[in-house]
Coordinates of N, CA and C and ligand atoms in Angstrom, one line a residue:
X8 N 1.1 -1.0 0.1 CA 0.2 -0.2 0.0 C 0.5 1.0 -0.1
X9 N 0.5 1.8 -0.9 CA 1.2 3.2 -1.0 C 0.7 4.5 -0.3
X10 N 1.3 4.7 1.2 CA 0.7 5.8 1.7 C 0.9 7.0 1.5
X11 N 1.6 7.6 0.1 CA 1.4 8.6 -0.5 C 0.3 8.8 -1.5
X12 N -0.4 7.7 -1.6 CA -1.3 8.1 -2.6 C -2.7 7.5 -2.1
X13 N -3.1 8.0 -0.9 CA -4.5 7.6 0.0 C -5.6 8.3 -0.9
X14 N -6.7 7.7 -0.5 CA -7.7 8.5 -0.6 C -8.2 9.0 0.2
X15 N -8.3 10.9 0.2 CA -8.8 11.2 1.4 C -10.3 11.4 1.7
X16 N -11.1 10.6 1.0 CA -12.3 10.2 1.4 C -12.8 9.0 1.3
X17 N -13.3 8.1 2.5 CA -13.7 6.8 1.8 C -15.1 6.6 2.7
X18 N -16.1 6.0 1.8 CA -17.3 6.0 2.3 C -17.8 4.4 2.4
X19 N -18.3 4.0 3.0 CA -18.7 2.6 2.9 C -20.0 2.1 3.6
X20 N -20.4 1.5 3.0 CA -22.0 0.8 2.9 C -21.5 -0.7 3.3
X21 N -22.0 -0.6 4.7 CA -21.8 -1.5 5.9 C -22.8 -2.9 5.4
X22 N -22.5 -4.0 4.7 CA -23.6 -4.4 4.4 C -22.9 -6.4 5.1
X23 N -24.2 -7.0 5.3 CA -23.6 -8.6 5.4 C -24.0 -8.7 6.7
X24 N -24.5 -8.0 7.8 CA -24.2 -8.7 8.9 C -25.4 -9.7 9.7
X25 N -26.4 -9.7 8.7 CA -27.3 -10.7 8.6 C -27.2 -11.7 8.2
X26 N -26.6 -12.1 6.8 CA -26.0 -13.4 6.7 C -24.7 -13.8 7.1
X27 N -24.0 -13.0 7.6 CA -22.9 -13.2 8.5 C -23.2 -14.0 9.6
X28 N -24.5 -13.7 10.4 CA -24.9 -14.1 11.9 C -25.8 -15.4 11.3
X29 N -26.1 -15.9 9.8 CA -27.2 -16.8 9.6 C -26.2 -17.8 9.6
X30 N -25.2 -17.5 8.7 CA -23.9 -18.6 8.5 C -23.4 -19.3 9.5
X31 N -23.7 -18.7 11.0 CA -23.2 -19.1 11.7 C -24.8 -19.6 13.1
X32 N -25.5 -20.1 12.2 CA -27.1 -20.2 13.0 C -27.4 -19.2 13.7
X33 N -26.7 -17.9 13.9 CA -27.4 -17.2 15.0 C -28.3 -16.0 14.8
X34 N -29.0 -15.2 15.4 CA -29.6 -14.1 15.4 C -29.1 -13.1 14.7
X35 N -29.9 -12.2 13.8 CA -29.4 -11.0 12.9 C -28.3 -9.8 13.6
X36 N -29.0 -9.9 14.6 CA -28.4 -9.0 15.9 C -27.2 -9.1 16.6
X37 N -27.2 -10.6 16.3 CA -25.4 -11.2 16.4 C -24.4 -10.2 15.5
X38 N -24.7 -10.3 14.0 CA -24.0 -10.3 13.4 C -23.7 -8.5 13.3
X39 N -25.1 -7.9 13.9 CA -24.7 -6.2 13.9 C -23.6 -5.9 15.1
X40 N -24.2 -6.8 16.2 CA -23.1 -6.9 17.0 C -21.5 -7.2 16.5
X41 N -21.4 -7.7 15.9 CA -19.8 -8.1 15.0 C -19.4 -7.1 14.6
X42 N -20.8 -6.5 13.8 CA -20.2 -5.4 12.7 C -19.5 -4.3 13.4
X43 N -19.9 -4.2 14.8 CA -19.1 -2.6 15.2 C -17.9 -3.1 15.6
X44 N -17.1 -4.0 15.6 CA -15.6 -4.3 15.8 C -14.8 -3.9 14.6
X45 N -15.6 -4.0 13.5 CA -15.4 -3.6 12.2 C -15.2 -2.3 12.0
X46 N -16.5 -1.4 12.5 CA -16.3 0.0 12.8 C -15.4 0.5 13.0
X47 N -14.7 0.0 14.5 CA -13.6 0.2 15.3 C -12.6 0.1 14.3
X48 N -12.1 -0.7 14.0 CA -11.0 -1.2 13.2 C -10.7 -0.4 12.1
X49 N -11.9 -0.2 10.9 CA -12.0 0.8 10.3 C -11.5 2.5 10.6
X50 N -12.1 2.6 11.5 CA -12.1 4.1 12.4 C -10.3 4.2 12.5
X51 N -9.8 2.8 13.2 CA -8.9 3.0 13.9 C -7.5 2.9 12.4
X52 N -7.5 2.6 11.4 CA -7.1 2.1 10.5 C -7.1 3.8 9.7
X53 N -7.7 4.5 9.7 CA -7.9 5.7 8.9 C -7.3 6.3 9.6
X54 N -7.1 6.6 10.9 CA -6.0 7.4 11.7 C -4.6 6.9 11.3
X55 N -4.4 5.8 11.6 CA -3.1 5.2 11.0 C -2.5 5.9 10.1
X56 N -3.5 5.8 8.7 CA -3.2 5.9 7.6 C -3.1 7.2 7.2
X57 N -3.8 8.1 7.8 CA -4.1 9.4 7.4 C -5.1 10.0 6.5
X58 N -6.0 9.1 6.7 CA -7.2 9.5 6.1 C -8.2 10.4 6.5
X59 N -8.6 11.4 6.2 CA -9.1 12.6 7.4 C -10.5 12.3 7.0
X60 N -11.5 11.5 6.1 CA -12.7 12.0 5.9 C -13.2 10.3 5.5
X61 N -14.2 9.8 6.9 CA -14.9 8.4 6.4 C -16.7 8.7 6.4
X62 N -16.9 8.0 5.8 CA -18.5 7.9 5.9 C -19.0 6.4 5.8
X63 N -19.9 6.2 7.0 CA -20.4 4.9 7.2 C -21.7 5.1 7.2
X64 N -22.0 4.2 6.1 CA -23.9 3.8 5.8 C -24.3 3.0 7.3
X65 N -24.9 3.4 8.2 CA -25.3 2.8 9.4 C -27.1 2.3 9.3
X66 N -27.7 3.4 8.9 CA -29.4 2.9 8.8 C -30.0 3.8 7.6
X67 N -30.3 3.1 6.8 CA -31.3 4.0 5.4 C -32.5 4.1 5.8
X68 N -33.2 5.1 5.0 CA -34.9 5.6 5.2 C -35.4 4.1 5.0
X69 N -34.8 3.4 3.8 CA -35.5 2.3 3.7 C -35.4 0.9 4.7
X70 N -34.4 1.2 5.9 CA -34.4 0.1 6.9 C -35.6 0.3 7.9
X71 N -36.3 1.3 7.8 CA -37.7 1.4 8.6 C -38.6 0.2 8.5
X72 N -38.1 -0.6 7.0 CA -39.2 -1.6 6.8 C -38.6 -2.7 7.2
X73 N -37.6 -2.9 8.3 CA -37.2 -4.0 8.9 C -38.1 -4.5 10.1
X74 N -38.0 -5.4 10.7 CA -38.8 -5.9 12.3 C -38.9 -5.0 12.8
X75 N -39.3 -4.3 13.9 CA -39.3 -3.5 15.0 C -38.2 -3.8 15.8
X76 N -38.0 -5.2 16.0 CA -37.0 -5.8 17.1 C -35.8 -5.6 16.4
X77 N -35.7 -5.7 15.0 CA -34.2 -5.3 14.9 C -33.8 -3.9 14.7
X78 N -34.9 -3.1 14.6 CA -34.6 -1.6 14.6 C -34.0 -1.3 15.9
X79 N -35.1 -1.2 17.1 CA -34.9 -1.5 18.2 C -33.3 -1.8 18.6
X80 N -32.9 -3.0 18.4 CA -31.3 -3.7 18.8 C -30.4 -2.9 18.0
X81 N -30.5 -2.1 16.6 CA -29.8 -1.5 16.4 C -29.6 -0.1 16.9
X82 N -30.4 0.5 17.5 CA -30.6 1.8 18.2 C -29.7 1.2 19.5
X83 N -30.4 0.4 20.4 CA -29.3 0.0 21.7 C -27.8 -0.1 21.4
X84 N -27.6 -0.7 20.1 CA -26.0 -1.0 19.9 C -25.7 0.4 19.8
X85 N -26.1 1.2 18.9 CA -25.5 2.5 18.6 C -25.2 3.4 19.8
X86 N -26.3 3.4 20.6 CA -25.9 4.3 21.9 C -25.3 3.7 22.9
X87 N -25.1 1.9 22.8 CA -23.8 1.5 23.7 C -22.6 1.9 23.2
X88 N -22.4 1.9 21.6 CA -21.3 2.1 20.9 C -20.5 3.5 21.4
X89 N -21.9 4.4 21.3 CA -21.1 6.0 21.8 C -21.0 6.1 23.3
X90 N -21.7 5.5 23.9 CA -20.7 5.4 25.5 C -19.6 5.1 25.7
X91 N -19.4 3.6 25.0 CA -17.9 3.0 25.3 C -17.2 3.6 24.8
X92 N -17.2 3.6 23.2 CA -16.3 4.6 22.7 C -15.8 6.0 22.3
X93 N -16.7 6.9 23.1 CA -16.4 8.3 23.1 C -15.6 8.6 23.6
X94 N -14.9 8.3 24.8 CA -13.7 9.0 25.4 C -12.4 8.4 24.3
X95 N -12.3 7.5 23.5 CA -11.2 6.8 22.7 C -11.3 7.7 21.0
X96 N -12.7 7.8 20.8 CA -12.9 8.9 19.6 C -12.3 10.1 20.1
X97 N -12.8 10.5 21.6 CA -12.5 12.1 21.8 C -10.6 12.1 21.7
X98 N -10.4 10.9 22.3 CA -8.5 11.1 22.4 C -8.2 10.8 21.2
X99 N -8.6 10.5 20.6 CA -7.8 9.9 19.3 C -8.0 11.2 18.1
X100 N -8.6 12.2 18.6 CA -9.1 13.7 17.3 C -10.4 13.1 16.6
X101 N -10.9 12.3 17.0 CA -12.0 11.9 15.7 C -13.1 12.7 16.0
X102 N -13.7 13.6 14.7 CA -14.9 14.2 14.8 C -16.0 13.4 14.5
X103 N -17.4 13.1 15.2 CA -18.3 12.8 14.7 C -19.4 13.7 14.3
X104 N -19.8 13.3 13.1 CA -21.0 14.0 12.5 C -22.1 13.2 11.9
X105 N -23.4 13.7 12.0 CA -24.6 12.6 11.5 C -24.9 13.5 10.2
X106 N -25.1 12.5 8.9 CA -25.8 13.1 7.9 C -27.2 11.9 7.8
X107 N -28.0 12.6 7.8 CA -29.3 12.2 7.9 C -30.3 13.1 8.6
X108 N -31.5 12.8 8.5 CA -33.0 13.6 9.4 C -32.7 12.6 11.1
X109 N -32.8 13.8 11.5 CA -33.1 13.6 13.0 C -34.6 13.1 13.2
X110 N -35.5 13.7 12.5 CA -36.9 13.7 12.8 C -37.1 12.4 12.2
X111 N -37.7 11.3 13.8 CA -38.2 9.9 13.3 C -37.2 9.2 14.2
X112 N -35.8 9.7 14.6 CA -35.3 8.9 15.4 C -35.6 8.9 16.6
X113 N -35.8 7.6 17.4 CA -36.0 7.5 18.7 C -35.4 9.0 19.9
X114 N -35.9 9.5 20.7 CA -35.6 10.8 21.5 C -34.1 10.1 22.1
X115 N -33.9 8.5 22.5 CA -32.7 8.6 23.1 C -31.6 8.2 22.7
X116 N -32.1 8.1 20.9 CA -31.0 7.8 19.6 C -30.4 9.2 19.7
X117 N -31.8 10.1 19.6 CA -31.0 11.7 19.2 C -30.0 12.3 20.4
X118 N -30.3 11.9 21.7 CA -29.7 12.5 22.7 C -28.2 11.7 22.5
X119 N -28.1 10.8 22.0 CA -26.7 10.0 22.0 C -25.9 10.6 21.1
X120 N -26.9 11.0 20.1 CA -26.1 11.2 18.9 C -25.5 12.9 18.8
X121 N -26.5 13.6 19.3 CA -26.4 14.9 20.2 C -24.7 15.0 20.9
X122 N -24.9 13.8 22.0 CA -23.5 13.8 23.2 C -22.1 13.7 22.4
X123 N -22.5 12.5 21.3 CA -21.6 12.3 20.2 C -20.8 13.6 19.7
X124 N -21.7 14.0 18.7 CA -21.5 15.9 18.3 C -20.7 16.7 18.9
X125 N -21.6 16.7 19.9 CA -20.5 17.7 21.1 C -19.5 17.5 21.6
X126 N -19.5 16.4 22.2 CA -18.1 15.8 22.8 C -16.8 15.7 21.7
X127 N -17.6 15.4 20.6 CA -15.8 15.7 19.8 C -15.9 16.7 18.8
X128 N -16.9 17.7 19.0 CA -16.8 19.0 18.0 C -15.3 19.3 17.8
X129 N -14.2 19.2 18.4 CA -13.0 19.7 18.6 C -12.0 18.8 17.6
X130 N -12.1 17.7 17.3 CA -11.6 16.7 16.7 C -11.1 17.0 15.4
X131 N -10.0 17.0 15.3 CA -9.3 17.5 13.7 C -8.9 16.6 12.9
X132 N -8.4 15.3 13.2 CA -7.4 14.3 13.0 C -8.5 13.5 11.7
X133 N -10.2 13.1 12.0 CA -10.6 12.6 11.1 C -12.6 13.0 11.5
X134 N -13.1 13.2 10.4 CA -14.5 13.1 10.4 C -14.8 12.0 10.0
X135 N -15.9 11.6 10.9 CA -16.4 10.3 11.0 C -17.9 10.7 10.3
X136 N -18.4 11.3 8.9 CA -20.0 11.0 9.1 C -20.8 9.6 9.2
X137 N -21.6 9.7 10.0 CA -22.6 8.8 10.2 C -23.6 9.1 9.4
X138 N -23.9 8.1 8.9 CA -25.7 7.9 7.5 C -26.0 7.3 8.2
X139 N -27.3 8.1 8.9 CA -28.0 7.7 9.9 C -29.5 7.8 9.7
X140 N -30.7 6.9 9.2 CA -32.0 7.7 8.9 C -31.7 8.8 7.9
X141 N -30.7 8.0 6.5 CA -30.0 8.8 5.3 C -30.8 8.2 4.2
X142 N -31.0 8.8 3.1 CA -31.2 8.6 1.7 C -30.7 9.7 0.9
X143 N -30.1 8.9 0.0 CA -29.6 10.0 -0.6 C -30.6 11.1 -1.8
X144 N -31.9 10.2 -1.9 CA -32.7 11.0 -2.9 C -33.5 11.7 -1.8
X145 N -33.6 11.8 -0.5 CA -34.2 12.6 0.5 C -33.0 14.2 0.6
X146 N -32.2 13.5 0.5 CA -31.0 15.1 0.9 C -31.1 15.9 -0.1
X147 N -31.1 15.1 -1.6 CA -31.0 15.9 -2.6 C -32.4 17.1 -2.8
X148 N -33.7 16.3 -2.1 CA -34.8 17.0 -2.4 C -34.9 18.0 -0.8
X149 N -34.2 17.5 -0.2 CA -34.4 18.6 1.2 C -33.2 19.6 1.0
X150 N -32.3 19.6 0.0 CA -31.2 21.0 -0.7 C -32.2 21.9 -1.6
X151 N -33.0 20.6 -2.3 CA -33.9 21.5 -3.2 C -35.1 22.5 -2.5
X152 N -35.8 21.9 -1.4 CA -36.8 22.7 -1.1 C -35.8 23.9 -0.2
X153 N -34.8 23.6 0.6 CA -34.0 24.6 0.9 C -33.8 25.9 0.1
X154 N -33.2 25.5 -1.2 CA -32.8 26.4 -2.0 C -33.9 27.4 -2.6
X155 N -35.1 26.2 -2.8 CA -36.7 27.5 -2.7 C -36.9 28.6 -1.8
X156 N -36.6 27.8 -0.7 CA -36.8 28.8 0.3 C -36.3 30.1 0.6
X157 N -35.0 30.3 0.1 CA -33.6 31.1 -0.1 C -34.2 31.8 -1.1
X158 N -34.7 31.4 -2.4 CA -35.2 32.3 -3.6 C -36.1 33.1 -2.8
X159 N -37.6 32.1 -2.6 CA -38.4 33.0 -1.8 C -38.3 34.1 -1.3
X160 N -37.4 34.0 -0.4 CA -36.9 35.1 0.7 C -36.1 36.4 -0.3
X161 N -35.7 35.9 -1.3 CA -34.8 36.9 -1.9 C -33.3 36.7 -2.0
X162 N -33.0 36.0 -1.3 CA -31.5 35.6 -0.7 C -30.8 35.3 -2.0
X163 N -31.6 34.4 -2.7 CA -30.5 33.7 -4.0 C -31.5 33.8 -5.2
X164 N -30.8 34.1 -6.5 CA -31.7 33.9 -7.9 C -31.6 32.9 -8.0
X165 N -32.6 32.6 -9.2 CA -32.4 31.1 -9.9 C -31.4 30.9 -10.4
X166 N -30.9 31.8 -11.1 CA -29.1 31.6 -12.2 C -28.3 31.7 -11.1
X167 N -28.4 31.9 -9.7 CA -27.4 31.5 -8.7 C -26.9 30.2 -8.4
X168 N -28.1 29.4 -8.6 CA -28.2 27.9 -8.6 C -27.2 26.9 -9.5
X169 N -25.8 26.9 -8.8 CA -24.7 26.4 -9.8 C -24.3 24.9 -9.1
X170 N -23.8 24.1 -9.5 CA -22.9 23.1 -8.7 C -22.3 23.0 -7.5
X171 N -22.1 24.3 -7.5 CA -21.2 24.6 -6.3 C -22.3 24.7 -4.8
X172 N -23.1 25.9 -5.4 CA -24.1 26.4 -4.4 C -25.1 25.3 -4.1
X173 N -25.7 24.3 -4.9 CA -26.5 23.0 -4.8 C -25.7 22.2 -3.7
X174 N -24.6 21.8 -4.0 CA -23.3 21.4 -3.2 C -23.7 21.5 -1.7
X175 N -23.4 22.8 -1.2 CA -23.5 23.7 0.0 C -24.5 23.3 0.6
X176 N -25.6 22.9 -0.1 CA -27.1 22.4 0.9 C -27.2 21.2 1.3
X177 N -26.0 20.8 0.8 CA -26.0 19.1 1.1 C -25.6 18.9 2.7
X178 N -25.8 17.7 3.0 CA -25.3 17.4 4.7 C -23.4 16.9 4.3
X179 N -22.9 17.2 3.3 CA -21.3 17.5 2.9 C -20.7 18.4 2.6
X180 N -21.7 19.4 2.8 CA -21.0 21.0 2.4 C -19.8 20.7 3.0
X181 N -18.8 21.0 2.1 CA -17.6 21.7 2.7 C -16.5 20.6 2.4
X182 N -17.3 19.5 2.5 CA -16.5 17.8 2.6 C -16.1 17.2 1.1
X183 N -14.6 17.1 0.9 CA -14.6 16.6 -0.6 C -15.3 15.3 -1.1
X184 N -15.9 14.9 -2.3 CA -16.5 14.1 -2.8 C -15.7 12.3 -2.4
X185 N -16.2 11.5 -2.0 CA -15.5 10.1 -1.7 C -14.8 9.9 -2.9
X186 N -13.4 9.4 -2.7 CA -12.5 9.3 -3.5 C -13.0 7.4 -3.8
X187 N -13.7 6.9 -2.8 CA -13.6 5.4 -3.1 C -14.8 5.2 -2.0
X188 N -15.5 4.2 -2.6 CA -17.0 3.5 -2.1 C -16.6 2.0 -1.7
X189 N -17.1 1.8 -0.7 CA -16.6 0.2 -0.4 C -17.9 -0.1 -0.2
X190 N -18.3 -1.5 -0.9 CA -19.6 -1.9 -0.5 C -19.3 -3.8 -0.1
X191 N -19.4 -3.8 1.2 CA -19.1 -5.3 1.6 C -20.7 -6.6 1.0
X192 N -20.1 -7.2 1.3 CA -21.2 -8.7 0.9 C -21.9 -9.0 -0.5
X193 N -20.7 -8.7 -1.6 CA -21.0 -8.8 -2.6 C -22.2 -8.1 -3.6
X194 N -23.2 -7.1 -2.7 CA -24.0 -6.7 -3.4 C -23.4 -5.6 -4.3
X195 N -24.4 -5.1 -5.5 CA -23.8 -4.3 -6.8 C -24.5 -3.6 -6.4
X196 N -25.0 -2.8 -6.0 CA -25.8 -1.8 -5.7 C -25.5 -0.5 -4.7
X197 N -26.2 0.8 -4.7 CA -25.7 1.9 -4.3 C -26.9 2.2 -3.2
X198 N -28.2 1.2 -2.9 CA -29.1 1.4 -2.1 C -29.2 3.0 -1.4
X199 N -29.4 4.1 -2.2 CA -29.6 5.0 -1.9 C -28.6 6.1 -1.0
X200 N -27.6 5.5 -1.6 CA -26.4 6.4 -0.6 C -25.8 7.4 -1.7
X201 N -25.7 8.3 -0.6 CA -24.4 9.6 -1.4 C -25.2 9.9 -3.1
X202 N -26.0 9.6 -3.6 CA -25.9 9.8 -5.0 C -25.3 10.7 -5.6
X203 N -25.7 12.0 -5.2 CA -24.8 13.3 -5.5 C -23.6 13.1 -5.3
X204 N -22.9 12.7 -4.4 CA -21.6 12.7 -3.9 C -20.4 11.8 -4.8
X205 N -21.2 10.8 -5.1 CA -20.3 9.7 -5.6 C -20.3 9.3 -7.2
X206 N -20.8 10.8 -7.7 CA -20.3 11.0 -9.1 C -19.5 10.6 -9.9
X207 N -18.3 10.4 -9.3 CA -16.7 10.5 -9.8 C -15.8 9.2 -8.8
X208 N -16.6 8.8 -7.5 CA -16.0 7.9 -6.7 C -15.7 6.4 -7.6
X209 N -14.5 5.8 -7.2 CA -14.1 5.1 -7.3 C -14.8 3.4 -6.4
X210 N -15.1 2.8 -7.0 CA -16.3 1.4 -6.3 C -15.3 0.2 -6.2
X211 N -15.6 -0.1 -5.3 CA -14.8 -1.7 -4.8 C -16.4 -2.2 -3.9
X212 N -16.4 -3.3 -4.4 CA -17.1 -4.2 -4.2 C -16.5 -5.7 -3.7
X213 N -16.5 -5.9 -2.1 CA -15.8 -7.2 -2.0 C -17.1 -8.2 -1.4
X214 N -17.2 -9.5 -1.5 CA -17.9 -10.5 -1.0 C -17.5 -10.8 0.5
X215 N -16.7 -10.3 0.9 CA -16.4 -10.1 2.6 C -17.7 -9.7 3.3
X216 N -18.3 -10.4 4.4 CA -19.4 -9.8 5.0 C -18.9 -8.5 6.0
X217 N -19.6 -7.5 6.4 CA -19.1 -6.4 7.3 C -18.6 -6.8 8.4
X218 N -19.0 -7.8 9.3 CA -18.2 -8.2 10.5 C -16.5 -8.9 10.3
X219 N -16.9 -9.1 8.8 CA -15.1 -10.2 8.4 C -14.3 -8.9 8.1
X220 N -15.0 -7.4 7.9 CA -14.4 -6.8 7.0 C -13.2 -5.8 8.1
X221 N -11.8 -6.3 8.1 CA -11.5 -5.7 8.9 C -9.9 -5.2 8.5
X222 N -8.7 -5.0 9.0 CA -7.6 -4.1 8.9 C -7.4 -4.8 7.1
X223 N -7.3 -6.3 6.9 CA -6.5 -6.6 6.0 C -7.2 -6.4 4.8
X224 N -8.8 -6.9 4.9 CA -9.4 -6.5 3.6 C -9.6 -4.9 3.3
X225 N -9.7 -3.9 4.4 CA -9.3 -2.7 4.0 C -8.2 -2.3 3.5
X226 N -7.4 -2.9 3.7 CA -6.1 -2.6 2.8 C -6.4 -2.8 1.3
X227 N -6.7 -3.9 1.4 CA -7.1 -4.8 -0.1 C -8.1 -3.6 -1.2
X228 N -8.7 -2.9 -0.4 CA -9.8 -2.2 -0.6 C -8.5 -0.7 -1.4
X229 N -8.1 -0.8 -0.4 CA -7.1 0.9 -0.7 C -5.8 0.2 -2.0
X230 N -5.7 -0.9 -1.9 CA -4.8 -1.4 -3.0 C -5.7 -1.2 -4.1
X231 N -6.7 -2.0 -4.2 CA -7.2 -1.8 -5.4 C -7.6 -0.3 -6.0
X232 N -7.7 0.4 -4.9 CA -8.1 2.0 -5.6 C -6.9 2.6 -6.1
X233 N -5.8 1.9 -5.3 CA -4.8 2.5 -6.2 C -4.1 2.0 -7.3
X234 N -4.7 1.2 -8.0 CA -4.6 0.6 -9.4 C -5.0 0.8 -10.0
X235 N -6.1 2.3 -9.8 CA -7.2 2.7 -10.8 C -6.0 3.7 -11.4
X236 N -6.7 4.2 -12.8 CA -6.6 5.1 -13.3 C -8.0 6.3 -13.4
X237 N -8.0 7.6 -12.8 CA -8.8 8.2 -12.9 C -8.8 9.5 -13.6
X238 N -9.6 9.2 -14.7 CA -9.2 10.1 -15.8 C -10.3 11.2 -16.1
X239 N -11.8 11.1 -15.3 CA -12.4 12.2 -15.1 C -12.9 12.7 -16.3
X240 N -13.2 11.9 -17.5 CA -13.3 12.4 -18.4 C -12.5 12.6 -19.9
X241 N -11.2 12.5 -19.1 CA -10.2 12.4 -20.1 C -9.7 11.4 -20.4
X242 N -8.4 11.2 -21.4 CA -8.0 10.2 -22.1 C -6.7 9.7 -21.1
X243 N -6.6 8.4 -21.5 CA -5.6 7.7 -20.4 C -4.4 8.6 -20.9
X244 N -4.1 8.8 -22.1 CA -2.6 9.4 -23.0 C -2.8 11.3 -22.3
X245 N -4.0 11.9 -22.1 CA -3.5 13.0 -21.4 C -3.1 12.9 -19.8
X246 N -3.9 11.7 -19.1 CA -3.6 11.6 -17.9 C -1.8 11.2 -17.7
X247 N -1.2 10.4 -18.5 CA -0.1 10.0 -18.6 C 1.0 11.3 -19.0
X248 N 0.7 12.1 -20.0 CA 1.3 13.2 -20.6 C 1.5 14.3 -19.2
X249 N 0.3 14.3 -18.4 CA 0.2 15.3 -17.1 C 1.3 14.5 -15.9
X250 N 1.1 13.1 -16.0 CA 2.1 12.9 -14.7 C 3.4 13.2 -15.1
X251 N 3.8 12.9 -16.6 CA 5.0 13.3 -16.8 C 5.9 14.8 -16.4
X252 N 4.9 15.7 -17.2 CA 4.9 16.9 -17.1 C 5.3 17.1 -15.3
X253 N 4.3 16.6 -14.5 CA 4.6 17.2 -13.0 C 5.9 16.1 -12.6
X254 N 6.2 15.3 -13.3 CA 7.3 14.6 -12.3 C 8.7 15.5 -13.1
X255 N 8.8 16.6 -14.0 CA 9.9 16.9 -14.3 C 10.0 18.0 -13.5
Ligands
IPE10 C1 -25.9 -3.9 7.1 O1 -25.9 -5.5 7.2 C2 -26.6 -3.6 8.4 C3 -27.6 -2.7 8.3 C4 -28.1 -2.5 6.9 C5 -28.0 -1.8 9.5 P1 -27.6 -6.3 6.8 O2 -28.2 -6.4 8.0 O3 -28.1 -5.7 5.7 O4 -27.1 -7.9 6.4 P2 -27.7 -8.7 5.2 O5 -27.8 -8.0 4.1 O6 -29.0 -8.7 5.9 O7 -27.0 -9.9 5.4
IPE11 C1 -27.9 -0.5 2.8 O1 -28.0 -1.9 3.3 C2 -28.0 0.3 4.1 C3 -27.1 0.3 5.3 C4 -25.5 -0.6 4.8 C5 -27.1 0.9 6.2 P1 -28.9 -2.9 2.8 O2 -28.7 -4.4 3.0 O3 -30.3 -2.5 3.7 O4 -29.2 -2.5 1.4 P2 -30.6 -3.3 0.4 O5 -31.9 -3.2 0.7 O6 -30.3 -4.6 0.6 O7 -30.1 -2.9 -0.9
MG12 MG1 -28.0 -5.8 4.0

């Protein structure tokens, strides 16, 4: 792994907890519990490898369709993770940020999130965006609504609505787009995750279930990313030429 060519922002669709547990003849919640350890490892890898932004997809708008017992167990796990890990997150310079809607979340979950945001607010080494009660289409619609309100108030003119202005109304305002999106458990889909921000992200899918995604698997994802040629619409020849010029 080339530590001089690391992604600045990694976004992860943490999938496969249920199947991981089922393979062991266990309840799905057992898989979610095991997945927490992968979250810890991925955070500590980002700290070690100087990756400054990490986005974790923890609960989608669509996940409300799951059995209520599983949803409640997920909230309990989140609350206990925050209580257990907050001191080490603070100590390591991690800042926790919530992407998604607070409305609809149980009050005890909101309190735990607020506590995490407040207590880690001065963290500078790694920003961890937790996408919780999040949907990409909801985020875009929300931005459109806010822009509409600003136009009505006369603060913005329709012709001021550029790509940059639009992006400034998203949860990710000010954060570079993900360089790398990882999805575990072999599913080749986006599931309403960061639709705007991943326009030019590199995508890495692994068959490994989330509870088995630890440092070595993360390293493989980064190594795959480092093999890619990011062309952003240009030709390979142009990219090579630019590389030669900048090496001079
Ligand atoms: C991902 O694992 C965790 C969440 C969506 C909260 P799943 O629970 O989706 O696991 P599978 O896909 O059923 O195996
Ligand atoms: C995506 O996983 C959401 C999270 C990881 C939080 P799902 O398991 O819910 O995705 P689908 O429904 O199979 O696409
Ligand atoms: Mg799943």
